[in-house]
Short mmCIF file of C-alpha atoms and ligand atoms in Angstrom, two decimals:
data_model
loop_
_atom_site.label_atom_id
_atom_site.label_comp_id
_atom_site.label_asym_id
_atom_site.label_seq_id
_atom_site.Cartn_x
_atom_site.Cartn_y
_atom_site.Cartn_z
CA MET A 1 -0.03 0.02 0.04
CA SER A 2 1.44 3.49 -0.94
CA GLY A 3 1.83 6.30 1.56
CA LYS A 4 -0.91 8.13 -0.02
CA GLN A 5 -3.33 5.25 0.33
CA ASN A 6 -2.26 4.81 3.96
CA HIS A 7 -2.96 8.43 4.66
CA GLU A 8 -6.41 8.19 3.02
CA ARG A 9 -7.26 5.11 5.02
CA ASP A 10 -6.13 6.84 8.28
CA THR A 11 -8.15 10.05 7.75
CA LYS A 12 -11.29 8.07 6.69
CA ASN A 13 -11.21 5.43 9.49
CA VAL A 14 -9.67 7.08 12.56
CA GLY A 15 -12.12 9.70 14.01
CA ALA A 16 -9.53 11.00 16.41
CA GLN A 17 -7.02 11.91 13.72
CA PRO A 18 -6.35 15.63 13.84
CA HIS A 19 -6.70 17.39 10.55
CA PHE A 20 -3.50 19.31 9.89
CA GLY A 21 -2.45 22.06 7.44
CA GLN A 22 -5.92 23.49 6.89
CA THR A 23 -6.47 26.92 5.27
CA ALA A 24 -9.39 29.12 4.48
CA PRO A 25 -10.09 32.74 3.58
CA GLU A 26 -10.25 35.27 6.54
CA ILE A 27 -13.66 35.60 8.24
CA GLN A 28 -13.26 39.26 8.72
CA PRO A 29 -10.75 41.64 7.04
CA TYR A 30 -8.61 44.03 9.04
CA GLY A 31 -10.08 47.54 9.19
CA THR A 32 -13.70 46.48 9.19
CA VAL A 33 -16.26 46.25 11.96
CA SER A 34 -19.34 43.94 12.29
CA HIS A 35 -22.36 45.79 10.89
CA LEU A 36 -24.74 45.26 13.75
CA LEU A 37 -23.94 44.90 17.39
CA PRO A 38 -26.35 45.48 20.31
CA LEU A 39 -24.07 48.24 21.84
CA GLY A 40 -26.05 51.21 20.83
CA LEU A 41 -23.05 52.50 18.83
CA GLU A 42 -23.39 53.03 15.02
CA GLU A 43 -20.94 51.38 12.59
CA PRO A 44 -19.12 54.67 11.68
CA VAL A 45 -18.48 55.36 15.36
CA ARG A 46 -17.08 51.89 15.86
CA LEU A 47 -14.98 52.08 12.76
CA GLU A 48 -13.34 55.40 13.78
CA MET A 49 -12.80 54.10 17.43
CA THR A 50 -11.33 50.77 16.35
CA GLU A 51 -8.99 52.42 13.86
CA GLN A 52 -7.63 54.82 16.54
CA LEU A 53 -7.57 52.11 19.13
CA ASN A 54 -5.45 49.96 16.81
CA GLN A 55 -2.91 52.86 16.49
CA LEU A 56 -2.84 53.06 20.36
CA LEU A 57 -2.46 49.28 20.45
CA ALA A 58 0.56 49.27 18.00
CA ASP A 59 2.16 52.04 20.05
CA THR A 60 1.51 50.23 23.33
CA MET A 61 2.97 47.04 22.01
CA THR A 62 6.07 48.93 20.96
CA LEU A 63 6.48 50.54 24.32
CA ARG A 64 5.96 47.05 25.97
CA ASP A 65 8.72 45.62 23.93
CA LEU A 66 10.98 48.71 24.55
CA TYR A 67 10.65 47.91 28.26
CA LYS A 68 11.76 44.33 27.84
CA LYS A 69 14.72 45.45 25.70
CA SER A 70 15.63 47.90 28.49
CA HIS A 71 15.19 45.19 31.20
CA TRP A 72 17.58 42.90 29.45
CA GLN A 73 20.20 45.42 28.20
CA VAL A 74 20.42 47.87 31.24
CA ALA A 75 23.90 48.43 32.58
CA GLY A 76 25.59 50.33 35.47
CA PRO A 77 25.33 51.05 39.16
CA THR A 78 21.45 51.19 38.93
CA PHE A 79 21.22 47.85 37.15
CA TYR A 80 19.24 45.96 39.74
CA GLN A 81 16.54 48.50 40.49
CA LEU A 82 16.07 49.45 36.89
CA HIS A 83 16.09 45.80 35.77
CA LEU A 84 13.19 45.20 38.23
CA LEU A 85 11.32 48.48 37.47
CA PHE A 86 11.47 47.97 33.68
CA ASP A 87 9.91 44.52 34.14
CA LYS A 88 7.21 45.86 36.42
CA HIS A 89 6.28 48.47 33.79
CA TYR A 90 6.52 45.80 31.07
CA ASN A 91 3.98 43.66 32.85
CA GLU A 92 1.62 46.63 33.29
CA GLN A 93 1.92 47.34 29.53
CA VAL A 94 1.10 43.74 28.79
CA GLU A 95 -2.17 44.19 30.62
CA LEU A 96 -2.88 47.29 28.62
CA VAL A 97 -2.12 45.63 25.36
CA ASP A 98 -4.65 42.86 26.13
CA ALA A 99 -7.29 45.34 27.28
CA ILE A 100 -6.90 47.61 24.18
CA ALA A 101 -6.98 44.67 21.78
CA GLU A 102 -10.07 43.26 23.44
CA ARG A 103 -11.78 46.66 23.35
CA VAL A 104 -11.18 46.71 19.55
CA GLN A 105 -12.73 43.21 19.30
CA LEU A 106 -15.80 44.05 21.38
CA LEU A 107 -16.43 47.13 19.23
CA GLY A 108 -16.71 44.65 16.39
CA GLY A 109 -13.26 45.33 14.87
CA VAL A 110 -10.14 43.40 14.26
CA SER A 111 -7.18 43.97 16.54
CA ILE A 112 -3.64 44.44 15.00
CA ALA A 113 -1.48 41.65 16.37
CA MET A 114 1.70 40.65 14.59
CA ALA A 115 5.17 42.24 14.88
CA PRO A 116 5.63 43.25 11.26
CA ASP A 117 2.20 44.98 11.21
CA ILE A 118 3.07 46.70 14.46
CA ALA A 119 6.38 47.90 13.12
CA GLU A 120 4.67 49.41 10.04
CA THR A 121 1.99 51.16 12.22
CA THR A 122 3.74 52.52 15.30
CA ARG A 123 4.69 56.17 15.64
CA ILE A 124 7.39 55.41 18.19
CA ALA A 125 10.97 55.66 16.88
CA ARG A 126 12.81 52.46 16.30
CA PRO A 127 15.74 52.00 18.69
CA PRO A 128 19.08 50.37 17.62
CA ARG A 129 19.50 46.65 18.29
CA GLY A 130 22.54 47.34 20.51
CA ARG A 131 22.72 48.46 24.11
CA GLU A 132 22.42 52.06 25.18
CA GLU A 133 23.33 54.03 28.32
CA VAL A 134 20.70 54.30 31.08
CA PRO A 135 19.83 58.03 30.42
CA VAL A 136 19.30 57.25 26.74
CA GLN A 137 17.17 54.21 27.60
CA LEU A 138 15.05 56.37 29.93
CA SER A 139 14.72 59.16 27.43
CA ARG A 140 13.51 56.76 24.74
CA LEU A 141 10.95 55.27 27.15
CA LEU A 142 9.78 58.77 28.09
CA ASP A 143 9.42 59.83 24.47
CA ALA A 144 7.31 56.70 23.83
CA HIS A 145 5.10 57.46 26.80
CA GLN A 146 4.57 60.93 25.57
CA VAL A 147 3.40 59.79 22.11
CA ILE A 148 0.93 57.42 23.88
CA ILE A 149 -0.26 60.02 26.48
CA LEU A 150 -0.94 62.59 23.83
CA GLU A 151 -2.88 60.30 21.62
CA THR A 152 -4.78 58.73 24.57
CA ARG A 153 -6.07 62.12 25.79
CA LYS A 154 -7.06 63.12 22.24
CA LEU A 155 -8.88 59.81 21.73
CA ALA A 156 -10.63 59.94 25.09
CA ARG A 157 -12.09 63.34 24.16
CA ARG A 158 -13.17 62.04 20.66
CA ALA A 159 -14.80 59.00 22.35
CA ILE A 160 -16.97 61.42 24.51
CA GLU A 161 -17.91 63.32 21.20
CA LEU A 162 -18.94 60.10 19.62
CA GLY A 163 -20.93 58.79 22.62
CA ASP A 164 -18.50 55.98 23.38
CA ASP A 165 -18.40 56.40 27.09
CA GLY A 166 -16.97 52.87 27.63
CA SER A 167 -13.81 53.76 25.60
CA ASN A 168 -13.52 57.14 27.22
CA ASP A 169 -13.56 55.70 30.79
CA PHE A 170 -11.11 52.87 29.80
CA LEU A 171 -8.71 55.29 28.10
CA VAL A 172 -8.61 57.72 31.02
CA SER A 173 -8.79 55.31 33.92
CA GLU A 174 -6.50 52.58 32.68
CA VAL A 175 -4.36 53.71 29.75
CA LEU A 176 -3.79 57.27 30.68
CA ARG A 177 -3.24 56.92 34.46
CA THR A 178 -0.91 53.89 34.00
CA ASN A 179 1.26 55.76 31.55
CA GLU A 180 1.31 58.92 33.66
CA LEU A 181 2.40 56.98 36.76
CA GLN A 182 5.16 55.21 34.81
CA VAL A 183 6.37 58.57 33.46
CA TRP A 184 6.85 59.77 37.02
CA PHE A 185 8.82 56.63 38.02
CA LEU A 186 11.17 57.07 35.07
CA SER A 187 11.55 60.80 35.31
CA GLU A 188 12.79 60.75 38.99
CA HIS A 189 15.77 58.70 37.69
CA LEU A 190 16.87 61.66 35.56
CA VAL A 191 17.16 64.08 38.56
CA LYS A 192 20.78 64.76 39.18
CA VAL A 193 21.28 64.46 42.93
CA PRO A 194 24.49 63.51 44.78
CA LEU A 195 24.70 59.84 45.70
CA VAL A 196 27.05 60.07 48.68
CA GLU A 197 27.90 63.65 49.61
CA ALA A 198 25.34 66.47 49.72
CA ARG A 199 26.26 69.50 47.56
CA GLU A 200 26.26 71.99 50.31
CA THR A 201 28.40 69.90 52.64
CA SER A 202 31.04 69.59 49.85
CA SER A 203 31.14 73.32 49.00
CA ALA A 204 31.37 74.11 52.76
CA ALA A 205 34.33 71.66 53.02
CA GLY A 206 35.90 73.29 50.01
CA ALA A 207 35.75 76.82 51.47
CA ALA A 208 37.23 75.82 54.83
FE1 LIG B 301 13.69 38.93 33.15
#
């Protein structure tokens, strides 16, 4: 019996045989929304919101990955605390990514998902593959946060205009507040304060 005949016999007679390698057309193209959903939000509203939420999703996924890159590649005397802080922020961004993507889906849209599509869509500048100094890492992360914060505030206001109160609440309460808090934690690392000897003490010692 040939291999082909063997295969045919197996798939016909063994009910538990998994069916591998299947393909079919997409069930919903990217950039569309389901026509009718019992949400009280018209199709054009959901189209605009899902498009903007997908932009926010691409930027948030990029910031999430920038945090992991920073977590792995950080160097210097603050290695340990920043290694931990970057991972904490990464995990919080992971939560936001999931919530934004699921908001797109519940509005009837299709969430952007894969790395090449994210790279084409994000507004956050691409960092080099290599390692960078801590102040540069922090500056990059803060710039990325700023992109997200500005677009989140704008989108939250637009959601109110369109009557999408659920998106407004989510954008302000979760996305905006999380990003604002993370900006504070990063920014405090860029304040130049003495580590060992206070500035006034050292100048007084110099004058004596
Ligand atoms: Fe790790």
